[in-house]
Amino acid sequence: MPELPEVEVIARGLDASVTGRTIESVEVPGLTRLSEPAETLVPKVLGRAIARVRRRAKVLLMDLDNGSTLAFHLKMTGRVVHGPNRKAGKHDRILFHLDDGSLLFFADMRKFGYVRCFAAGELDCWDFLRKVGPEPLETAPEVLAERVTGRNCAIKALLLNQSVVAGVGNIYADESLFRAGINPETRGSRVGRDRAVKLFTELQAVLEQAIAENGSSISDYVNAHGDAGAFQNSFNVYGRKGEACKQCGGPLRAVTVAGRTSTFCPKCQRKR
């Protein structure tokens, strides 16, 4: 599933290439079950100009010139790509034909993602985003640390909890825990304030590096123009169970935390 860096990379790419463009026509080959129905979605966007593209948590937001917002949640295999005009593909769910002849499309092979259009003011009332915690790149590590210390829950589970901190998924939780030297099963109450501050400092560094490297492409993710990311080449632990730790040389292990596989180094990330 695309996490904060991947959605941020897409948002920045689209903001640079589609802002100011007008949606002239819309094709709807087959929206996903969770998407807004075409009969209500299309009239809201037809003829509207794109004012800005941004991100909140793992959601891609496209503000239109009348104050409404298109929201895309990519889930596992969703893509939002801008490029030359073409015929609809097998996995395309909705295609926006823009006034310069280009095409903006949402494709989703497994159909778990969705697109919705919120009228002006409605986005602030959307329960999904109302429950999301602070943005990790816009919040001081000391503030984020206060949200996990004292909690009787595994630190990995807290990182994945979107109400604690926004946009973090399995990849960047594992990578930041490794850099901070914290075992994923350690309870928040056992981490301590200083180590929690270090964790969120490392998380910010990991997210910023991933954004700079165009995100992580493991299976389906591509950026706004269809290009793959490169941060997967910098993974220290994610997906490397049984391989040698890049820091100490010992074998990496994996456990299940909060229903997700968590890869770590038992020597560099001792459990407390």
Tab-separated table of C-alpha atoms in Angstrom:
chain	number	residue	atom	x	y	z
A	1	MET	CA	0.000	0.000	0.000
A	2	PRO	CA	1.412	3.425	-0.886
A	3	GLU	CA	2.369	5.276	2.292
A	4	LEU	CA	3.040	8.944	3.010
A	5	PRO	CA	6.147	9.316	0.793
A	6	GLU	CA	4.525	7.691	-2.241
A	7	VAL	CA	1.352	9.780	-2.004
A	8	GLU	CA	3.428	12.916	-1.380
A	9	VAL	CA	5.519	12.234	-4.493
A	10	ILE	CA	2.349	11.766	-6.555
A	11	ALA	CA	0.804	14.941	-5.125
A	12	ARG	CA	3.886	17.050	-5.905
A	13	GLY	CA	4.124	15.657	-9.423
A	14	LEU	CA	0.462	16.254	-10.192
A	15	ASP	CA	0.488	19.701	-8.625
A	16	ALA	CA	3.245	20.693	-11.025
A	17	SER	CA	1.615	19.204	-14.131
A	18	VAL	CA	-2.190	19.521	-13.812
A	19	THR	CA	-2.766	22.668	-11.749
A	20	GLY	CA	-4.695	25.138	-13.897
A	21	ARG	CA	-5.979	22.458	-16.257
A	22	THR	CA	-9.745	22.037	-16.788
A	23	ILE	CA	-11.579	18.703	-16.792
A	24	GLU	CA	-13.311	18.665	-20.180
A	25	SER	CA	-14.773	15.155	-20.181
A	26	VAL	CA	-14.843	12.055	-18.001
A	27	GLU	CA	-14.869	8.342	-18.847
A	28	VAL	CA	-15.953	5.833	-16.217
A	29	PRO	CA	-15.076	2.250	-17.279
A	30	GLY	CA	-15.843	0.859	-13.830
A	31	LEU	CA	-15.460	2.565	-10.466
A	32	THR	CA	-14.572	0.506	-7.406
A	33	ARG	CA	-17.215	-0.502	-4.895
A	34	LEU	CA	-16.028	2.106	-2.368
A	35	SER	CA	-15.958	4.951	-4.879
A	36	GLU	CA	-18.675	7.554	-5.233
A	37	PRO	CA	-21.167	6.551	-7.978
A	38	ALA	CA	-20.436	8.004	-11.409
A	39	GLU	CA	-23.849	9.650	-11.679
A	40	THR	CA	-23.049	11.958	-8.751
A	41	LEU	CA	-19.269	12.198	-9.149
A	42	VAL	CA	-19.018	13.228	-12.805
A	43	PRO	CA	-21.355	16.285	-12.655
A	44	LYS	CA	-19.327	17.651	-9.732
A	45	VAL	CA	-16.055	17.715	-11.676
A	46	LEU	CA	-17.060	18.317	-15.286
A	47	GLY	CA	-15.844	21.724	-16.473
A	48	ARG	CA	-13.972	22.420	-13.252
A	49	ALA	CA	-10.360	23.625	-13.171
A	50	ILE	CA	-7.787	21.987	-10.901
A	51	ALA	CA	-6.582	24.549	-8.359
A	52	ARG	CA	-4.103	22.495	-6.330
A	53	VAL	CA	-3.015	18.917	-5.588
A	54	ARG	CA	-1.951	17.989	-2.061
A	55	ARG	CA	-1.831	15.152	0.453
A	56	ARG	CA	-3.274	14.433	3.893
A	57	ALA	CA	-2.106	11.205	5.540
A	58	LYS	CA	-2.268	8.584	2.744
A	59	VAL	CA	-5.025	10.389	0.830
A	60	LEU	CA	-4.409	12.318	-2.396
A	61	LEU	CA	-6.481	15.518	-2.535
A	62	MET	CA	-7.215	17.509	-5.679
A	63	ASP	CA	-8.800	20.901	-4.975
A	64	LEU	CA	-11.045	22.295	-7.714
A	65	ASP	CA	-11.788	25.914	-8.550
A	66	ASN	CA	-15.235	25.926	-6.910
A	67	GLY	CA	-13.928	24.815	-3.502
A	68	SER	CA	-14.755	21.131	-3.943
A	69	THR	CA	-12.107	18.420	-3.543
A	70	LEU	CA	-11.488	15.131	-5.315
A	71	ALA	CA	-10.116	12.589	-2.852
A	72	PHE	CA	-8.253	9.479	-3.994
A	73	HIS	CA	-7.342	6.669	-1.612
A	74	LEU	CA	-4.989	4.321	-3.433
A	75	LYS	CA	-5.202	1.457	-0.932
A	76	MET	CA	-3.116	-1.498	-2.223
A	77	THR	CA	-2.855	-1.140	-5.999
A	78	GLY	CA	-4.296	2.262	-6.889
A	79	ARG	CA	-2.520	4.658	-9.267
A	80	VAL	CA	-3.213	8.263	-10.263
A	81	VAL	CA	-1.174	9.117	-13.345
A	82	HIS	CA	-1.043	12.083	-15.735
A	83	GLY	CA	0.138	11.533	-19.281
A	84	PRO	CA	-0.735	11.517	-22.983
A	85	ASN	CA	-4.278	10.739	-24.068
A	86	ARG	CA	-5.024	7.066	-24.767
A	87	LYS	CA	-7.816	4.523	-24.719
A	88	ALA	CA	-9.026	3.155	-21.386
A	89	GLY	CA	-6.980	0.247	-20.038
A	90	LYS	CA	-8.120	-2.942	-18.339
A	91	HIS	CA	-7.684	-1.628	-14.794
A	92	ASP	CA	-8.725	2.003	-15.355
A	93	ARG	CA	-11.605	3.056	-13.096
A	94	ILE	CA	-12.063	6.687	-14.130
A	95	LEU	CA	-10.357	8.891	-16.735
A	96	PHE	CA	-10.339	12.693	-16.729
A	97	HIS	CA	-9.663	14.256	-20.128
A	98	LEU	CA	-8.045	17.675	-19.632
A	99	ASP	CA	-8.252	20.808	-21.775
A	100	ASP	CA	-4.691	20.492	-23.099
A	101	GLY	CA	-5.424	17.053	-24.557
A	102	SER	CA	-3.711	15.142	-21.750
A	103	LEU	CA	-5.217	12.427	-19.571
A	104	LEU	CA	-5.427	12.031	-15.805
A	105	PHE	CA	-6.539	8.551	-14.799
A	106	PHE	CA	-7.195	6.473	-11.698
A	107	ALA	CA	-6.416	2.773	-12.139
A	108	ASP	CA	-6.780	0.061	-9.528
A	109	MET	CA	-6.158	-3.603	-10.325
A	110	ARG	CA	-7.587	-5.024	-7.079
A	111	LYS	CA	-10.402	-2.460	-6.719
A	112	PHE	CA	-9.780	-1.644	-3.042
A	113	GLY	CA	-9.049	2.040	-3.668
A	114	TYR	CA	-11.624	4.732	-4.218
A	115	VAL	CA	-12.334	8.246	-5.454
A	116	ARG	CA	-14.894	10.699	-4.053
A	117	CYS	CA	-15.716	14.350	-4.586
A	118	PHE	CA	-16.486	16.513	-1.564
A	119	ALA	CA	-18.291	19.832	-1.909
A	120	ALA	CA	-16.757	22.931	-0.314
A	121	GLY	CA	-16.609	22.410	3.457
A	122	GLU	CA	-17.522	18.705	3.352
A	123	LEU	CA	-13.957	17.398	3.514
A	124	ASP	CA	-13.538	18.756	7.046
A	125	CYS	CA	-16.506	16.613	8.111
A	126	TRP	CA	-15.224	13.370	6.563
A	127	ASP	CA	-14.830	10.942	9.468
A	128	PHE	CA	-11.885	9.210	7.814
A	129	LEU	CA	-9.696	12.327	7.890
A	130	ARG	CA	-11.142	13.795	11.082
A	131	LYS	CA	-9.722	10.838	13.027
A	132	VAL	CA	-6.245	11.069	11.491
A	133	GLY	CA	-3.396	12.186	13.741
A	134	PRO	CA	-0.747	14.870	13.101
A	135	GLU	CA	1.464	14.900	10.044
A	136	PRO	CA	4.924	13.536	10.982
A	137	LEU	CA	6.812	15.973	8.747
A	138	GLU	CA	4.938	18.974	10.123
A	139	THR	CA	5.127	18.108	13.829
A	140	ALA	CA	8.120	18.304	16.157
A	141	PRO	CA	9.532	14.902	17.258
A	142	GLU	CA	9.079	15.990	20.887
A	143	VAL	CA	5.348	16.467	20.303
A	144	LEU	CA	4.998	13.136	18.505
A	145	ALA	CA	6.926	11.386	21.286
A	146	GLU	CA	4.267	12.441	23.806
A	147	ARG	CA	1.675	10.540	21.761
A	148	VAL	CA	3.359	7.152	22.304
A	149	THR	CA	5.149	7.277	25.666
A	150	GLY	CA	3.035	5.859	28.453
A	151	ARG	CA	0.949	3.763	26.052
A	152	ASN	CA	0.681	0.058	26.924
A	153	CYS	CA	0.842	-1.016	23.301
A	154	ALA	CA	3.646	-2.205	21.021
A	155	ILE	CA	5.487	0.751	19.508
A	156	LYS	CA	5.107	-0.703	15.994
A	157	ALA	CA	1.327	-0.825	16.470
A	158	LEU	CA	1.354	2.794	17.622
A	159	LEU	CA	3.271	3.881	14.525
A	160	LEU	CA	0.727	2.119	12.311
A	161	ASN	CA	-2.215	3.669	14.177
A	162	GLN	CA	-3.326	6.533	11.933
A	163	SER	CA	-4.940	8.350	14.869
A	164	VAL	CA	-1.513	8.527	16.563
A	165	VAL	CA	0.500	9.745	13.582
A	166	ALA	CA	-0.605	10.152	9.957
A	167	GLY	CA	0.608	8.327	6.888
A	168	VAL	CA	3.004	5.748	8.352
A	169	GLY	CA	2.694	2.151	7.165
A	170	ASN	CA	4.678	-1.047	7.440
A	171	ILE	CA	7.702	-0.009	5.387
A	172	TYR	CA	8.522	3.252	7.126
A	173	ALA	CA	7.633	1.961	10.583
A	174	ASP	CA	10.150	-0.896	10.231
A	175	GLU	CA	12.839	1.330	8.754
A	176	SER	CA	12.528	4.071	11.385
A	177	LEU	CA	12.463	1.566	14.269
A	178	PHE	CA	15.684	0.030	12.952
A	179	ARG	CA	17.416	3.387	12.673
A	180	ALA	CA	16.331	4.245	16.207
A	181	GLY	CA	17.428	0.844	17.566
A	182	ILE	CA	13.991	0.026	18.971
A	183	ASN	CA	12.416	-3.431	18.887
A	184	PRO	CA	8.956	-3.335	17.234
A	185	GLU	CA	7.385	-5.274	20.135
A	186	THR	CA	8.598	-2.835	22.813
A	187	ARG	CA	5.684	-1.213	24.629
A	188	GLY	CA	5.309	2.521	24.253
A	189	SER	CA	5.573	2.828	28.028
A	190	ARG	CA	9.003	1.135	27.892
A	191	VAL	CA	10.478	3.260	25.119
A	192	GLY	CA	11.121	6.368	27.209
A	193	ARG	CA	10.904	9.979	26.082
A	194	ASP	CA	14.451	10.364	24.748
A	195	ARG	CA	14.255	7.209	22.624
A	196	ALA	CA	10.790	8.192	21.411
A	197	VAL	CA	12.145	11.570	20.299
A	198	LYS	CA	14.961	9.748	18.501
A	199	LEU	CA	12.406	7.442	16.840
A	200	PHE	CA	10.394	10.308	15.399
A	201	THR	CA	13.558	12.148	14.385
A	202	GLU	CA	14.578	9.041	12.447
A	203	LEU	CA	11.062	8.664	11.055
A	204	GLN	CA	11.241	12.171	9.637
A	205	ALA	CA	14.628	11.424	8.093
A	206	VAL	CA	13.348	8.175	6.544
A	207	LEU	CA	10.257	9.864	5.102
A	208	GLU	CA	12.267	12.751	3.676
A	209	GLN	CA	14.798	10.370	2.098
A	210	ALA	CA	11.997	8.250	0.618
A	211	ILE	CA	10.344	11.326	-0.904
A	212	ALA	CA	13.685	12.434	-2.359
A	213	GLU	CA	14.116	8.954	-3.882
A	214	ASN	CA	10.637	8.983	-5.461
A	215	GLY	CA	9.090	6.555	-2.956
A	216	SER	CA	9.304	2.752	-2.760
A	217	SER	CA	8.256	0.568	-5.684
A	218	ILE	CA	7.711	-3.005	-4.523
A	219	SER	CA	4.838	-4.069	-6.768
A	220	ASP	CA	2.360	-1.525	-8.155
A	221	TYR	CA	3.425	1.955	-7.074
A	222	VAL	CA	4.450	4.503	-9.697
A	223	ASN	CA	4.597	8.287	-9.440
A	224	ALA	CA	2.360	10.836	-11.143
A	225	HIS	CA	4.022	10.223	-14.485
A	226	GLY	CA	4.284	6.439	-14.332
A	227	ASP	CA	7.871	6.171	-13.079
A	228	ALA	CA	8.968	3.755	-10.343
A	229	GLY	CA	10.527	4.800	-7.053
A	230	ALA	CA	14.003	3.897	-5.777
A	231	PHE	CA	13.865	3.916	-1.967
A	232	GLN	CA	13.439	0.114	-1.904
A	233	ASN	CA	17.157	-0.004	-2.725
A	234	SER	CA	17.829	1.669	0.636
A	235	PHE	CA	15.817	-0.721	2.833
A	236	ASN	CA	17.722	-1.824	5.928
A	237	VAL	CA	15.162	-4.336	7.210
A	238	TYR	CA	11.813	-4.251	5.402
A	239	GLY	CA	11.300	-7.439	3.381
A	240	ARG	CA	14.782	-8.735	4.290
A	241	LYS	CA	13.933	-11.503	6.788
A	242	GLY	CA	16.816	-13.979	7.063
A	243	GLU	CA	19.294	-11.675	5.353
A	244	ALA	CA	22.309	-10.148	7.082
A	245	CYS	CA	21.849	-6.946	9.065
A	246	LYS	CA	23.682	-4.136	7.299
A	247	GLN	CA	24.820	-2.820	10.693
A	248	CYS	CA	25.991	-5.884	12.644
A	249	GLY	CA	25.922	-8.713	10.104
A	250	GLY	CA	23.557	-10.894	12.112
A	251	PRO	CA	20.435	-12.484	10.594
A	252	LEU	CA	17.273	-10.380	10.496
A	253	ARG	CA	14.129	-11.824	12.067
A	254	ALA	CA	10.423	-11.187	11.607
A	255	VAL	CA	7.501	-11.173	14.036
A	256	THR	CA	3.852	-10.242	13.663
A	257	VAL	CA	2.805	-7.005	15.357
A	258	ALA	CA	-0.681	-5.539	14.955
A	259	GLY	CA	-1.344	-8.106	12.253
A	260	ARG	CA	1.619	-6.975	10.150
A	261	THR	CA	4.973	-8.621	9.528
A	262	SER	CA	7.718	-6.676	11.299
A	263	THR	CA	11.310	-7.288	10.264
A	264	PHE	CA	14.075	-6.289	12.667
A	265	CYS	CA	17.564	-7.084	13.918
A	266	PRO	CA	17.434	-8.853	17.310
A	267	LYS	CA	20.941	-7.614	18.153
A	268	CYS	CA	20.575	-3.975	17.091
A	269	GLN	CA	16.974	-3.716	18.292
A	270	ARG	CA	16.890	-5.476	21.637
A	271	LYS	CA	13.473	-5.805	23.263
A	272	ARG	CA	12.937	-3.926	26.526
